[in-house]
C-alpha cells in the first residue's frame, strides 16, 4: 500500500453503501479498517461481505458506535473516518464525535449523510425528523471544530428508480404511469459504487475540507416527465399518464401511517418541492463532484434503465 495515503476507518461496512465505500477505499490503496458489530459475523449476508472485504485487505475491528473506548482505540490508528450507518442510527454518531474530539488525530470526518442536503430540504413538517437529525449532527461537528466533508449524493439508483418512481411497483410500468406534481422538478440518481468513488476521492483533497460536496452528474439529473420520456423511448411505447397534484400527494402522505409514508415524503420532497436541485451549488458555498473529479466514470440513468428492460 502507498505510505502517503490516509488511513481510513469506515463504520457500516456491511451496509449497501458502506460495502462500496470499503471497496473503493481499498481500490484506491488506502489502508482501510472497518468497525464491525459481533452480530455481523453470524449473519450469512454480512459475513460474506466481511469475508470479501477481508480478502481484499480490510482490517476488521470488533465494536459498535455505543462503545467509546473501542472507538477511541480504532480512531488512534487512522486519519479519516467515514460513517455509513442507516438513518435510524444517525444520532448514535454523537458518541463517535465525542471520541473523535478525544482522539485529536482525525484529519477528516464524513458523517452518515449520503442523500439530500438536510439543511436545504423543505419537508420538516412531514419527515419525522429524518433530515433534522442529520442537520443536528452537522451542527455538533461544526461546534466541536472537527474537520469534515458532507457528501450530498441525493438518491441512489436503487431508490425509486427501479419502479420509475411508482410506489408499490417492483419494475417500471409498461402501460400507465403516475407523475407527481407537474413532473418538472429534477431529481438526481447515482449508483452506490459511484457515490463511493466520489466520496473516497474527497478525503485527501484540500478543496473539500469543511465543504458540502454535491453530486449532480450530467445524465443523472432528470424530472419525472423526462424519466418517463426516456423509458418510453426504450420500450417503444407511449404510457398513459396520470398527474397526481401536490394536494393529492399531501393527502395520501397524511393518510398513510409512518413509516410506510416515508417513500411518499421523499417523492414529495424531490419531485414536487425540488429539494435536490432548487438551489445553486456555487451560491451555497458547496462544490460539485463531477467538476472536482472529471476522471471518475459513472453509470448514467439511461444505462441503469437499460438493465430493467
PDB file of C-alpha atoms in Angstrom:
ATOM      1  CA  UNK A   1       0.000   0.000   0.000  1.00  0.00           C
ATOM      2  CA  UNK A   2       1.136   3.547  -0.698  1.00  0.00           C
ATOM      3  CA  UNK A   3       2.504   5.046   2.509  1.00  0.00           C
ATOM      4  CA  UNK A   4       1.290   8.575   1.685  1.00  0.00           C
ATOM      5  CA  UNK A   5      -2.353   7.510   1.538  1.00  0.00           C
ATOM      6  CA  UNK A   6      -4.526   8.387   4.528  1.00  0.00           C
ATOM      7  CA  UNK A   7      -5.644   5.538   6.763  1.00  0.00           C
ATOM      8  CA  UNK A   8      -9.439   5.272   6.726  1.00  0.00           C
ATOM      9  CA  UNK A   9     -11.897   3.857   9.271  1.00  0.00           C
ATOM     10  CA  UNK A  10     -15.305   3.002   7.818  1.00  0.00           C
ATOM     11  CA  UNK A  11     -18.288   2.382  10.092  1.00  0.00           C
ATOM     12  CA  UNK A  12     -21.100   0.392   8.491  1.00  0.00           C
ATOM     13  CA  UNK A  13     -19.097  -1.751   6.024  1.00  0.00           C
ATOM     14  CA  UNK A  14     -21.798  -4.431   5.829  1.00  0.00           C
ATOM     15  CA  UNK A  15     -24.402  -1.968   4.565  1.00  0.00           C
ATOM     16  CA  UNK A  16     -25.001  -1.386   0.874  1.00  0.00           C
ATOM     17  CA  UNK A  17     -23.099   1.905   0.713  1.00  0.00           C
ATOM     18  CA  UNK A  18     -20.544   1.028   3.418  1.00  0.00           C
ATOM     19  CA  UNK A  19     -19.526  -2.083   1.477  1.00  0.00           C
ATOM     20  CA  UNK A  20     -18.942   0.020  -1.648  1.00  0.00           C
ATOM     21  CA  UNK A  21     -17.027   2.643   0.360  1.00  0.00           C
ATOM     22  CA  UNK A  22     -14.723  -0.046   1.748  1.00  0.00           C
ATOM     23  CA  UNK A  23     -14.118  -1.481  -1.730  1.00  0.00           C
ATOM     24  CA  UNK A  24     -13.420   1.982  -3.171  1.00  0.00           C
ATOM     25  CA  UNK A  25     -11.039   2.808  -0.322  1.00  0.00           C
ATOM     26  CA  UNK A  26      -9.091  -0.433  -0.795  1.00  0.00           C
ATOM     27  CA  UNK A  27      -9.065   0.007  -4.577  1.00  0.00           C
ATOM     28  CA  UNK A  28      -7.507   3.452  -4.048  1.00  0.00           C
ATOM     29  CA  UNK A  29      -4.789   1.863  -1.863  1.00  0.00           C
ATOM     30  CA  UNK A  30      -5.860   3.443   1.403  1.00  0.00           C
ATOM     31  CA  UNK A  31      -5.050   1.305   4.456  1.00  0.00           C
ATOM     32  CA  UNK A  32      -8.650   0.635   5.489  1.00  0.00           C
ATOM     33  CA  UNK A  33     -10.240  -0.502   8.736  1.00  0.00           C
ATOM     34  CA  UNK A  34     -13.859  -1.477   9.322  1.00  0.00           C
ATOM     35  CA  UNK A  35     -15.689  -1.272  12.646  1.00  0.00           C
ATOM     36  CA  UNK A  36     -17.990  -4.297  12.808  1.00  0.00           C
ATOM     37  CA  UNK A  37     -20.522  -5.481  15.362  1.00  0.00           C
ATOM     38  CA  UNK A  38     -20.068  -9.032  16.701  1.00  0.00           C
ATOM     39  CA  UNK A  39     -23.554  -9.918  15.429  1.00  0.00           C
ATOM     40  CA  UNK A  40     -22.477  -9.290  11.815  1.00  0.00           C
ATOM     41  CA  UNK A  41     -20.383 -12.459  11.780  1.00  0.00           C
ATOM     42  CA  UNK A  42     -23.433 -14.660  12.418  1.00  0.00           C
ATOM     43  CA  UNK A  43     -25.469 -13.052   9.614  1.00  0.00           C
ATOM     44  CA  UNK A  44     -24.774 -15.005   6.367  1.00  0.00           C
ATOM     45  CA  UNK A  45     -25.130 -11.976   4.079  1.00  0.00           C
ATOM     46  CA  UNK A  46     -22.984  -9.687   6.245  1.00  0.00           C
ATOM     47  CA  UNK A  47     -20.458 -12.452   6.924  1.00  0.00           C
ATOM     48  CA  UNK A  48     -19.977 -12.971   3.174  1.00  0.00           C
ATOM     49  CA  UNK A  49     -19.354  -9.237   2.696  1.00  0.00           C
ATOM     50  CA  UNK A  50     -16.805  -9.241   5.530  1.00  0.00           C
ATOM     51  CA  UNK A  51     -15.046 -12.257   4.002  1.00  0.00           C
ATOM     52  CA  UNK A  52     -14.850 -10.456   0.630  1.00  0.00           C
ATOM     53  CA  UNK A  53     -13.510  -7.255   2.188  1.00  0.00           C
ATOM     54  CA  UNK A  54     -11.018  -9.078   4.430  1.00  0.00           C
ATOM     55  CA  UNK A  55      -9.654 -10.926   1.407  1.00  0.00           C
ATOM     56  CA  UNK A  56      -9.213  -7.548  -0.310  1.00  0.00           C
ATOM     57  CA  UNK A  57      -7.210  -6.210   2.640  1.00  0.00           C
ATOM     58  CA  UNK A  58      -9.720  -4.686   5.077  1.00  0.00           C
ATOM     59  CA  UNK A  59      -8.680  -4.810   8.742  1.00  0.00           C
ATOM     60  CA  UNK A  60     -11.686  -5.677  10.916  1.00  0.00           C
ATOM     61  CA  UNK A  61     -12.191  -4.181  14.372  1.00  0.00           C
ATOM     62  CA  UNK A  62     -14.978  -5.592  16.518  1.00  0.00           C
ATOM     63  CA  UNK A  63     -17.044  -2.908  18.201  1.00  0.00           C
ATOM     64  CA  UNK A  64     -20.010  -0.588  17.927  1.00  0.00           C
ATOM     65  CA  UNK A  65     -20.926   3.089  17.997  1.00  0.00           C
ATOM     66  CA  UNK A  66     -22.030   2.650  21.624  1.00  0.00           C
ATOM     67  CA  UNK A  67     -18.522   1.737  22.866  1.00  0.00           C
ATOM     68  CA  UNK A  68     -16.459   4.921  23.079  1.00  0.00           C
ATOM     69  CA  UNK A  69     -13.328   3.157  24.374  1.00  0.00           C
ATOM     70  CA  UNK A  70     -13.197   0.796  21.381  1.00  0.00           C
ATOM     71  CA  UNK A  71     -13.951   3.725  19.076  1.00  0.00           C
ATOM     72  CA  UNK A  72     -11.076   5.684  20.591  1.00  0.00           C
ATOM     73  CA  UNK A  73      -8.670   2.769  20.122  1.00  0.00           C
ATOM     74  CA  UNK A  74      -9.725   2.430  16.462  1.00  0.00           C
ATOM     75  CA  UNK A  75      -9.576   6.192  15.807  1.00  0.00           C
ATOM     76  CA  UNK A  76      -5.985   6.431  17.042  1.00  0.00           C
ATOM     77  CA  UNK A  77      -4.960   4.117  14.175  1.00  0.00           C
ATOM     78  CA  UNK A  78      -6.417   6.264  11.346  1.00  0.00           C
ATOM     79  CA  UNK A  79      -6.564   9.728   9.758  1.00  0.00           C
ATOM     80  CA  UNK A  80     -10.047   9.667   8.205  1.00  0.00           C
ATOM     81  CA  UNK A  81     -13.441   8.467   9.494  1.00  0.00           C
ATOM     82  CA  UNK A  82     -16.376   7.678   7.218  1.00  0.00           C
ATOM     83  CA  UNK A  83     -19.686   6.750   8.810  1.00  0.00           C
ATOM     84  CA  UNK A  84     -22.246   4.941   6.664  1.00  0.00           C
ATOM     85  CA  UNK A  85     -24.783   3.775   9.236  1.00  0.00           C
ATOM     86  CA  UNK A  86     -28.509   3.767   8.493  1.00  0.00           C
ATOM     87  CA  UNK A  87     -30.711   6.819   9.026  1.00  0.00           C
ATOM     88  CA  UNK A  88     -32.091   5.203  12.202  1.00  0.00           C
ATOM     89  CA  UNK A  89     -28.594   5.309  13.727  1.00  0.00           C
ATOM     90  CA  UNK A  90     -27.733   8.905  12.806  1.00  0.00           C
ATOM     91  CA  UNK A  91     -27.971  10.104  16.427  1.00  0.00           C
ATOM     92  CA  UNK A  92     -25.573   7.350  17.540  1.00  0.00           C
ATOM     93  CA  UNK A  93     -22.829   9.373  15.830  1.00  0.00           C
ATOM     94  CA  UNK A  94     -22.818  11.662  18.888  1.00  0.00           C
ATOM     95  CA  UNK A  95     -20.623   9.175  20.768  1.00  0.00           C
ATOM     96  CA  UNK A  96     -18.380   8.867  17.704  1.00  0.00           C
ATOM     97  CA  UNK A  97     -17.993  12.667  17.531  1.00  0.00           C
ATOM     98  CA  UNK A  98     -17.030  12.725  21.212  1.00  0.00           C
ATOM     99  CA  UNK A  99     -14.423  10.007  20.555  1.00  0.00           C
ATOM    100  CA  UNK A 100     -13.073  11.900  17.512  1.00  0.00           C
ATOM    101  CA  UNK A 101     -12.656  15.003  19.656  1.00  0.00           C
ATOM    102  CA  UNK A 102     -10.850  12.975  22.346  1.00  0.00           C
ATOM    103  CA  UNK A 103      -8.608  11.198  19.826  1.00  0.00           C
ATOM    104  CA  UNK A 104      -7.381  14.510  18.411  1.00  0.00           C
ATOM    105  CA  UNK A 105      -5.816  12.907  15.327  1.00  0.00           C
ATOM    106  CA  UNK A 106      -8.650  12.802  12.789  1.00  0.00           C
ATOM    107  CA  UNK A 107      -7.999  14.945   9.715  1.00  0.00           C
ATOM    108  CA  UNK A 108     -11.444  14.483   8.143  1.00  0.00           C
ATOM    109  CA  UNK A 109     -14.861  13.111   9.148  1.00  0.00           C
ATOM    110  CA  UNK A 110     -17.506  12.168   6.595  1.00  0.00           C
ATOM    111  CA  UNK A 111     -20.690  11.682   8.654  1.00  0.00           C
ATOM    112  CA  UNK A 112     -23.592   9.487   7.629  1.00  0.00           C
ATOM    113  CA  UNK A 113     -25.365  11.734   5.141  1.00  0.00           C
ATOM    114  CA  UNK A 114     -25.240  10.465   1.555  1.00  0.00           C
ATOM    115  CA  UNK A 115     -28.621  11.822   0.494  1.00  0.00           C
ATOM    116  CA  UNK A 116     -30.240  15.226   0.015  1.00  0.00           C
ATOM    117  CA  UNK A 117     -28.671  18.187   1.818  1.00  0.00           C
ATOM    118  CA  UNK A 118     -30.526  18.093   5.165  1.00  0.00           C
ATOM    119  CA  UNK A 119     -30.125  21.860   5.590  1.00  0.00           C
ATOM    120  CA  UNK A 120     -31.971  22.533   2.320  1.00  0.00           C
ATOM    121  CA  UNK A 121     -34.948  20.179   2.396  1.00  0.00           C
ATOM    122  CA  UNK A 122     -38.426  21.709   2.793  1.00  0.00           C
ATOM    123  CA  UNK A 123     -40.388  18.860   4.399  1.00  0.00           C
ATOM    124  CA  UNK A 124     -39.669  19.325   8.123  1.00  0.00           C
ATOM    125  CA  UNK A 125     -43.380  19.093   8.936  1.00  0.00           C
ATOM    126  CA  UNK A 126     -43.674  15.703   7.216  1.00  0.00           C
ATOM    127  CA  UNK A 127     -40.415  13.742   7.555  1.00  0.00           C
ATOM    128  CA  UNK A 128     -40.497  12.734  11.245  1.00  0.00           C
ATOM    129  CA  UNK A 129     -37.126  14.440  11.851  1.00  0.00           C
ATOM    130  CA  UNK A 130     -35.386  12.363   9.149  1.00  0.00           C
ATOM    131  CA  UNK A 131     -33.394  15.384   7.960  1.00  0.00           C
ATOM    132  CA  UNK A 132     -33.273  17.438  11.166  1.00  0.00           C
ATOM    133  CA  UNK A 133     -31.344  14.614  12.870  1.00  0.00           C
ATOM    134  CA  UNK A 134     -28.682  14.876  10.167  1.00  0.00           C
ATOM    135  CA  UNK A 135     -28.588  18.668  10.477  1.00  0.00           C
ATOM    136  CA  UNK A 136     -28.168  18.325  14.237  1.00  0.00           C
ATOM    137  CA  UNK A 137     -25.111  16.108  13.705  1.00  0.00           C
ATOM    138  CA  UNK A 138     -23.678  18.747  11.332  1.00  0.00           C
ATOM    139  CA  UNK A 139     -24.049  21.462  13.965  1.00  0.00           C
ATOM    140  CA  UNK A 140     -22.306  19.322  16.626  1.00  0.00           C
ATOM    141  CA  UNK A 141     -19.402  18.564  14.244  1.00  0.00           C
ATOM    142  CA  UNK A 142     -19.034  22.252  13.432  1.00  0.00           C
ATOM    143  CA  UNK A 143     -19.277  23.328  17.092  1.00  0.00           C
ATOM    144  CA  UNK A 144     -16.539  20.859  18.028  1.00  0.00           C
ATOM    145  CA  UNK A 145     -14.283  22.164  15.250  1.00  0.00           C
ATOM    146  CA  UNK A 146     -13.926  18.699  13.690  1.00  0.00           C
ATOM    147  CA  UNK A 147     -12.718  18.837  10.060  1.00  0.00           C
ATOM    148  CA  UNK A 148     -15.458  17.472   7.803  1.00  0.00           C
ATOM    149  CA  UNK A 149     -16.759  16.815   4.321  1.00  0.00           C
ATOM    150  CA  UNK A 150     -20.501  16.359   3.774  1.00  0.00           C
ATOM    151  CA  UNK A 151     -21.368  14.190   0.757  1.00  0.00           C
ATOM    152  CA  UNK A 152     -24.806  15.044  -0.672  1.00  0.00           C
ATOM    153  CA  UNK A 153     -25.335  12.418  -3.356  1.00  0.00           C
ATOM    154  CA  UNK A 154     -29.149  12.670  -3.430  1.00  0.00           C
ATOM    155  CA  UNK A 155     -30.903   9.390  -4.467  1.00  0.00           C
ATOM    156  CA  UNK A 156     -29.199   6.055  -5.019  1.00  0.00           C
ATOM    157  CA  UNK A 157     -30.352   4.382  -8.243  1.00  0.00           C
ATOM    158  CA  UNK A 158     -31.683   1.564  -6.013  1.00  0.00           C
ATOM    159  CA  UNK A 159     -34.210   4.036  -4.535  1.00  0.00           C
ATOM    160  CA  UNK A 160     -37.429   4.715  -6.524  1.00  0.00           C
ATOM    161  CA  UNK A 161     -35.766   4.423  -9.962  1.00  0.00           C
ATOM    162  CA  UNK A 162     -36.290   0.625 -10.346  1.00  0.00           C
ATOM    163  CA  UNK A 163     -40.061   1.298 -10.422  1.00  0.00           C
ATOM    164  CA  UNK A 164     -39.754   4.613 -12.312  1.00  0.00           C
ATOM    165  CA  UNK A 165     -40.976   6.319  -9.122  1.00  0.00           C
ATOM    166  CA  UNK A 166     -44.166   4.234  -8.875  1.00  0.00           C
ATOM    167  CA  UNK A 167     -44.897   3.358  -5.215  1.00  0.00           C
ATOM    168  CA  UNK A 168     -45.835  -0.285  -4.807  1.00  0.00           C
ATOM    169  CA  UNK A 169     -44.270  -1.446  -8.080  1.00  0.00           C
ATOM    170  CA  UNK A 170     -41.086  -3.540  -8.318  1.00  0.00           C
ATOM    171  CA  UNK A 171     -40.418  -2.802 -12.006  1.00  0.00           C
ATOM    172  CA  UNK A 172     -41.075   0.150 -14.342  1.00  0.00           C
ATOM    173  CA  UNK A 173     -44.620   0.376 -15.736  1.00  0.00           C
ATOM    174  CA  UNK A 174     -45.415  -0.763 -19.275  1.00  0.00           C
ATOM    175  CA  UNK A 175     -48.931   0.690 -19.664  1.00  0.00           C
ATOM    176  CA  UNK A 176     -49.702   3.617 -17.370  1.00  0.00           C
ATOM    177  CA  UNK A 177     -47.653   5.850 -15.099  1.00  0.00           C
ATOM    178  CA  UNK A 178     -48.337   8.299 -12.260  1.00  0.00           C
ATOM    179  CA  UNK A 179     -46.482  11.614 -12.372  1.00  0.00           C
ATOM    180  CA  UNK A 180     -46.256  13.694  -9.202  1.00  0.00           C
ATOM    181  CA  UNK A 181     -46.854  17.435  -9.260  1.00  0.00           C
ATOM    182  CA  UNK A 182     -46.260  18.954 -12.681  1.00  0.00           C
ATOM    183  CA  UNK A 183     -43.460  16.487 -13.398  1.00  0.00           C
ATOM    184  CA  UNK A 184     -40.857  19.236 -13.869  1.00  0.00           C
ATOM    185  CA  UNK A 185     -38.818  19.217 -10.623  1.00  0.00           C
ATOM    186  CA  UNK A 186     -35.493  17.477 -11.194  1.00  0.00           C
ATOM    187  CA  UNK A 187     -34.054  14.614  -9.137  1.00  0.00           C
ATOM    188  CA  UNK A 188     -30.559  13.116  -9.046  1.00  0.00           C
ATOM    189  CA  UNK A 189     -29.883   9.364  -9.096  1.00  0.00           C
ATOM    190  CA  UNK A 190     -26.441   7.780  -8.600  1.00  0.00           C
ATOM    191  CA  UNK A 191     -25.295   4.183  -8.096  1.00  0.00           C
ATOM    192  CA  UNK A 192     -23.799   3.380  -4.690  1.00  0.00           C
ATOM    193  CA  UNK A 193     -20.432   2.328  -6.121  1.00  0.00           C
ATOM    194  CA  UNK A 194     -20.180   5.659  -7.950  1.00  0.00           C
ATOM    195  CA  UNK A 195     -21.057   7.597  -4.787  1.00  0.00           C
ATOM    196  CA  UNK A 196     -18.299   5.660  -3.014  1.00  0.00           C
ATOM    197  CA  UNK A 197     -15.745   6.545  -5.700  1.00  0.00           C
ATOM    198  CA  UNK A 198     -16.513  10.267  -5.388  1.00  0.00           C
ATOM    199  CA  UNK A 199     -16.507  10.124  -1.566  1.00  0.00           C
ATOM    200  CA  UNK A 200     -13.114   8.415  -1.346  1.00  0.00           C
ATOM    201  CA  UNK A 201     -11.612  11.000  -3.699  1.00  0.00           C
ATOM    202  CA  UNK A 202     -12.582  13.795  -1.277  1.00  0.00           C
ATOM    203  CA  UNK A 203     -10.731  12.519   1.789  1.00  0.00           C
ATOM    204  CA  UNK A 204      -7.235  13.812   0.913  1.00  0.00           C
ATOM    205  CA  UNK A 205      -8.418  16.766  -1.180  1.00  0.00           C
ATOM    206  CA  UNK A 206      -7.781  20.158   0.458  1.00  0.00           C
ATOM    207  CA  UNK A 207     -10.517  21.690  -1.725  1.00  0.00           C
ATOM    208  CA  UNK A 208     -13.211  19.636   0.036  1.00  0.00           C
ATOM    209  CA  UNK A 209     -12.176  20.441   3.613  1.00  0.00           C
ATOM    210  CA  UNK A 210     -15.149  21.774   5.593  1.00  0.00           C
ATOM    211  CA  UNK A 211     -17.321  21.757   2.467  1.00  0.00           C
ATOM    212  CA  UNK A 212     -20.503  20.090   1.256  1.00  0.00           C
ATOM    213  CA  UNK A 213     -19.938  18.092  -1.921  1.00  0.00           C
ATOM    214  CA  UNK A 214     -22.960  17.694  -4.184  1.00  0.00           C
ATOM    215  CA  UNK A 215     -23.293  15.117  -6.935  1.00  0.00           C
ATOM    216  CA  UNK A 216     -25.251  16.269  -9.980  1.00  0.00           C
ATOM    217  CA  UNK A 217     -23.659  14.283 -12.811  1.00  0.00           C
ATOM    218  CA  UNK A 218     -24.666  15.011 -16.386  1.00  0.00           C
ATOM    219  CA  UNK A 219     -27.027  12.239 -17.498  1.00  0.00           C
ATOM    220  CA  UNK A 220     -28.274  11.634 -13.946  1.00  0.00           C
ATOM    221  CA  UNK A 221     -30.415  14.734 -13.278  1.00  0.00           C
ATOM    222  CA  UNK A 222     -33.981  14.361 -14.586  1.00  0.00           C
ATOM    223  CA  UNK A 223     -37.574  15.379 -13.924  1.00  0.00           C
ATOM    224  CA  UNK A 224     -40.361  12.789 -13.841  1.00  0.00           C
ATOM    225  CA  UNK A 225     -41.555  13.928 -17.263  1.00  0.00           C
ATOM    226  CA  UNK A 226     -38.037  13.363 -18.613  1.00  0.00           C
ATOM    227  CA  UNK A 227     -37.652   9.964 -16.905  1.00  0.00           C
ATOM    228  CA  UNK A 228     -40.946   8.789 -18.389  1.00  0.00           C
ATOM    229  CA  UNK A 229     -39.862  10.063 -21.818  1.00  0.00           C
ATOM    230  CA  UNK A 230     -36.570   8.146 -21.604  1.00  0.00           C
ATOM    231  CA  UNK A 231     -38.411   4.973 -20.573  1.00  0.00           C
ATOM    232  CA  UNK A 232     -40.999   5.343 -23.330  1.00  0.00           C
ATOM    233  CA  UNK A 233     -38.162   5.627 -25.838  1.00  0.00           C
ATOM    234  CA  UNK A 234     -36.617   2.411 -24.563  1.00  0.00           C
ATOM    235  CA  UNK A 235     -39.847   0.353 -24.651  1.00  0.00           C
ATOM    236  CA  UNK A 236     -41.095   1.958 -27.871  1.00  0.00           C
ATOM    237  CA  UNK A 237     -44.463   2.807 -26.358  1.00  0.00           C
ATOM    238  CA  UNK A 238     -46.330   5.844 -25.016  1.00  0.00           C
ATOM    239  CA  UNK A 239     -47.625   5.351 -21.476  1.00  0.00           C
ATOM    240  CA  UNK A 240     -50.968   6.640 -20.228  1.00  0.00           C
ATOM    241  CA  UNK A 241     -50.123   9.420 -17.758  1.00  0.00           C
ATOM    242  CA  UNK A 242     -51.984  10.380 -14.597  1.00  0.00           C
ATOM    243  CA  UNK A 243     -50.812  13.527 -12.844  1.00  0.00           C
ATOM    244  CA  UNK A 244     -51.051  13.468  -9.036  1.00  0.00           C
ATOM    245  CA  UNK A 245     -51.383  17.030  -7.699  1.00  0.00           C
ATOM    246  CA  UNK A 246     -49.429  18.356  -4.722  1.00  0.00           C
ATOM    247  CA  UNK A 247     -52.612  18.410  -2.621  1.00  0.00           C
ATOM    248  CA  UNK A 248     -53.477  14.823  -3.566  1.00  0.00           C
ATOM    249  CA  UNK A 249     -49.984  13.643  -2.658  1.00  0.00           C
ATOM    250  CA  UNK A 250     -50.040  15.501   0.671  1.00  0.00           C
ATOM    251  CA  UNK A 251     -53.429  13.940   1.483  1.00  0.00           C
ATOM    252  CA  UNK A 252     -52.020  10.476   0.727  1.00  0.00           C
ATOM    253  CA  UNK A 253     -48.961  11.150   2.921  1.00  0.00           C
ATOM    254  CA  UNK A 254     -51.171  12.183   5.842  1.00  0.00           C
ATOM    255  CA  UNK A 255     -53.492   9.199   5.399  1.00  0.00           C
ATOM    256  CA  UNK A 256     -50.638   6.671   5.250  1.00  0.00           C
ATOM    257  CA  UNK A 257     -49.132   5.658   8.612  1.00  0.00           C
ATOM    258  CA  UNK A 258     -45.464   6.277   9.434  1.00  0.00           C
ATOM    259  CA  UNK A 259     -43.022   4.821   8.402  1.00  0.00           C
ATOM    260  CA  UNK A 260     -44.908   3.471   5.356  1.00  0.00           C
ATOM    261  CA  UNK A 261     -45.489   7.042   4.160  1.00  0.00           C
ATOM    262  CA  UNK A 262     -41.789   7.974   4.008  1.00  0.00           C
ATOM    263  CA  UNK A 263     -41.441   6.864   0.381  1.00  0.00           C
ATOM    264  CA  UNK A 264     -44.206   9.351  -0.488  1.00  0.00           C
ATOM    265  CA  UNK A 265     -42.491  12.031   1.633  1.00  0.00           C
ATOM    266  CA  UNK A 266     -39.269  11.582  -0.365  1.00  0.00           C
ATOM    267  CA  UNK A 267     -41.247  11.768  -3.620  1.00  0.00           C
ATOM    268  CA  UNK A 268     -42.935  14.965  -2.433  1.00  0.00           C
ATOM    269  CA  UNK A 269     -39.618  16.450  -1.282  1.00  0.00           C
ATOM    270  CA  UNK A 270     -37.800  15.762  -4.546  1.00  0.00           C
ATOM    271  CA  UNK A 271     -40.396  15.636  -7.335  1.00  0.00           C
ATOM    272  CA  UNK A 272     -42.749  18.376  -6.057  1.00  0.00           C
ATOM    273  CA  UNK A 273     -40.598  20.688  -3.906  1.00  0.00           C
ATOM    274  CA  UNK A 274     -37.424  20.090  -5.942  1.00  0.00           C
ATOM    275  CA  UNK A 275     -35.302  19.707  -2.797  1.00  0.00           C
ATOM    276  CA  UNK A 276     -32.316  18.157  -4.578  1.00  0.00           C
ATOM    277  CA  UNK A 277     -31.892  20.780  -7.289  1.00  0.00           C
ATOM    278  CA  UNK A 278     -33.753  24.049  -6.485  1.00  0.00           C
ATOM    279  CA  UNK A 279     -30.585  25.799  -5.274  1.00  0.00           C
ATOM    280  CA  UNK A 280     -27.300  26.767  -6.898  1.00  0.00           C
ATOM    281  CA  UNK A 281     -24.355  24.712  -5.619  1.00  0.00           C
ATOM    282  CA  UNK A 282     -21.956  27.592  -6.190  1.00  0.00           C
ATOM    283  CA  UNK A 283     -24.003  30.183  -4.316  1.00  0.00           C
ATOM    284  CA  UNK A 284     -24.497  27.728  -1.436  1.00  0.00           C
ATOM    285  CA  UNK A 285     -20.725  27.523  -0.954  1.00  0.00           C
ATOM    286  CA  UNK A 286     -20.589  23.870  -1.960  1.00  0.00           C
ATOM    287  CA  UNK A 287     -18.697  22.022  -4.682  1.00  0.00           C
ATOM    288  CA  UNK A 288     -19.907  19.628  -7.410  1.00  0.00           C
ATOM    289  CA  UNK A 289     -18.245  16.226  -7.503  1.00  0.00           C
ATOM    290  CA  UNK A 290     -18.044  15.650 -11.260  1.00  0.00           C
ATOM    291  CA  UNK A 291     -16.364  19.035 -11.696  1.00  0.00           C
ATOM    292  CA  UNK A 292     -13.812  18.151  -8.999  1.00  0.00           C
ATOM    293  CA  UNK A 293     -13.182  14.632 -10.326  1.00  0.00           C
ATOM    294  CA  UNK A 294     -13.918  14.520 -14.070  1.00  0.00           C
ATOM    295  CA  UNK A 295     -11.840  11.335 -14.348  1.00  0.00           C
ATOM    296  CA  UNK A 296     -14.474   9.272 -12.489  1.00  0.00           C
ATOM    297  CA  UNK A 297     -16.723   7.320 -14.827  1.00  0.00           C
ATOM    298  CA  UNK A 298     -20.234   6.622 -13.586  1.00  0.00           C
ATOM    299  CA  UNK A 299     -23.418   4.817 -14.591  1.00  0.00           C
ATOM    300  CA  UNK A 300     -25.976   7.176 -16.148  1.00  0.00           C
ATOM    301  CA  UNK A 301     -29.719   6.944 -15.518  1.00  0.00           C
ATOM    302  CA  UNK A 302     -30.230   5.766 -19.106  1.00  0.00           C
ATOM    303  CA  UNK A 303     -27.669   2.983 -18.636  1.00  0.00           C
ATOM    304  CA  UNK A 304     -29.352   1.943 -15.380  1.00  0.00           C
ATOM    305  CA  UNK A 305     -32.786   1.863 -17.041  1.00  0.00           C
ATOM    306  CA  UNK A 306     -31.323  -0.404 -19.747  1.00  0.00           C
ATOM    307  CA  UNK A 307     -30.779  -3.045 -17.037  1.00  0.00           C
ATOM    308  CA  UNK A 308     -34.532  -3.014 -16.312  1.00  0.00           C
ATOM    309  CA  UNK A 309     -35.654  -3.831 -19.876  1.00  0.00           C
TER     310      UNK A 309
END
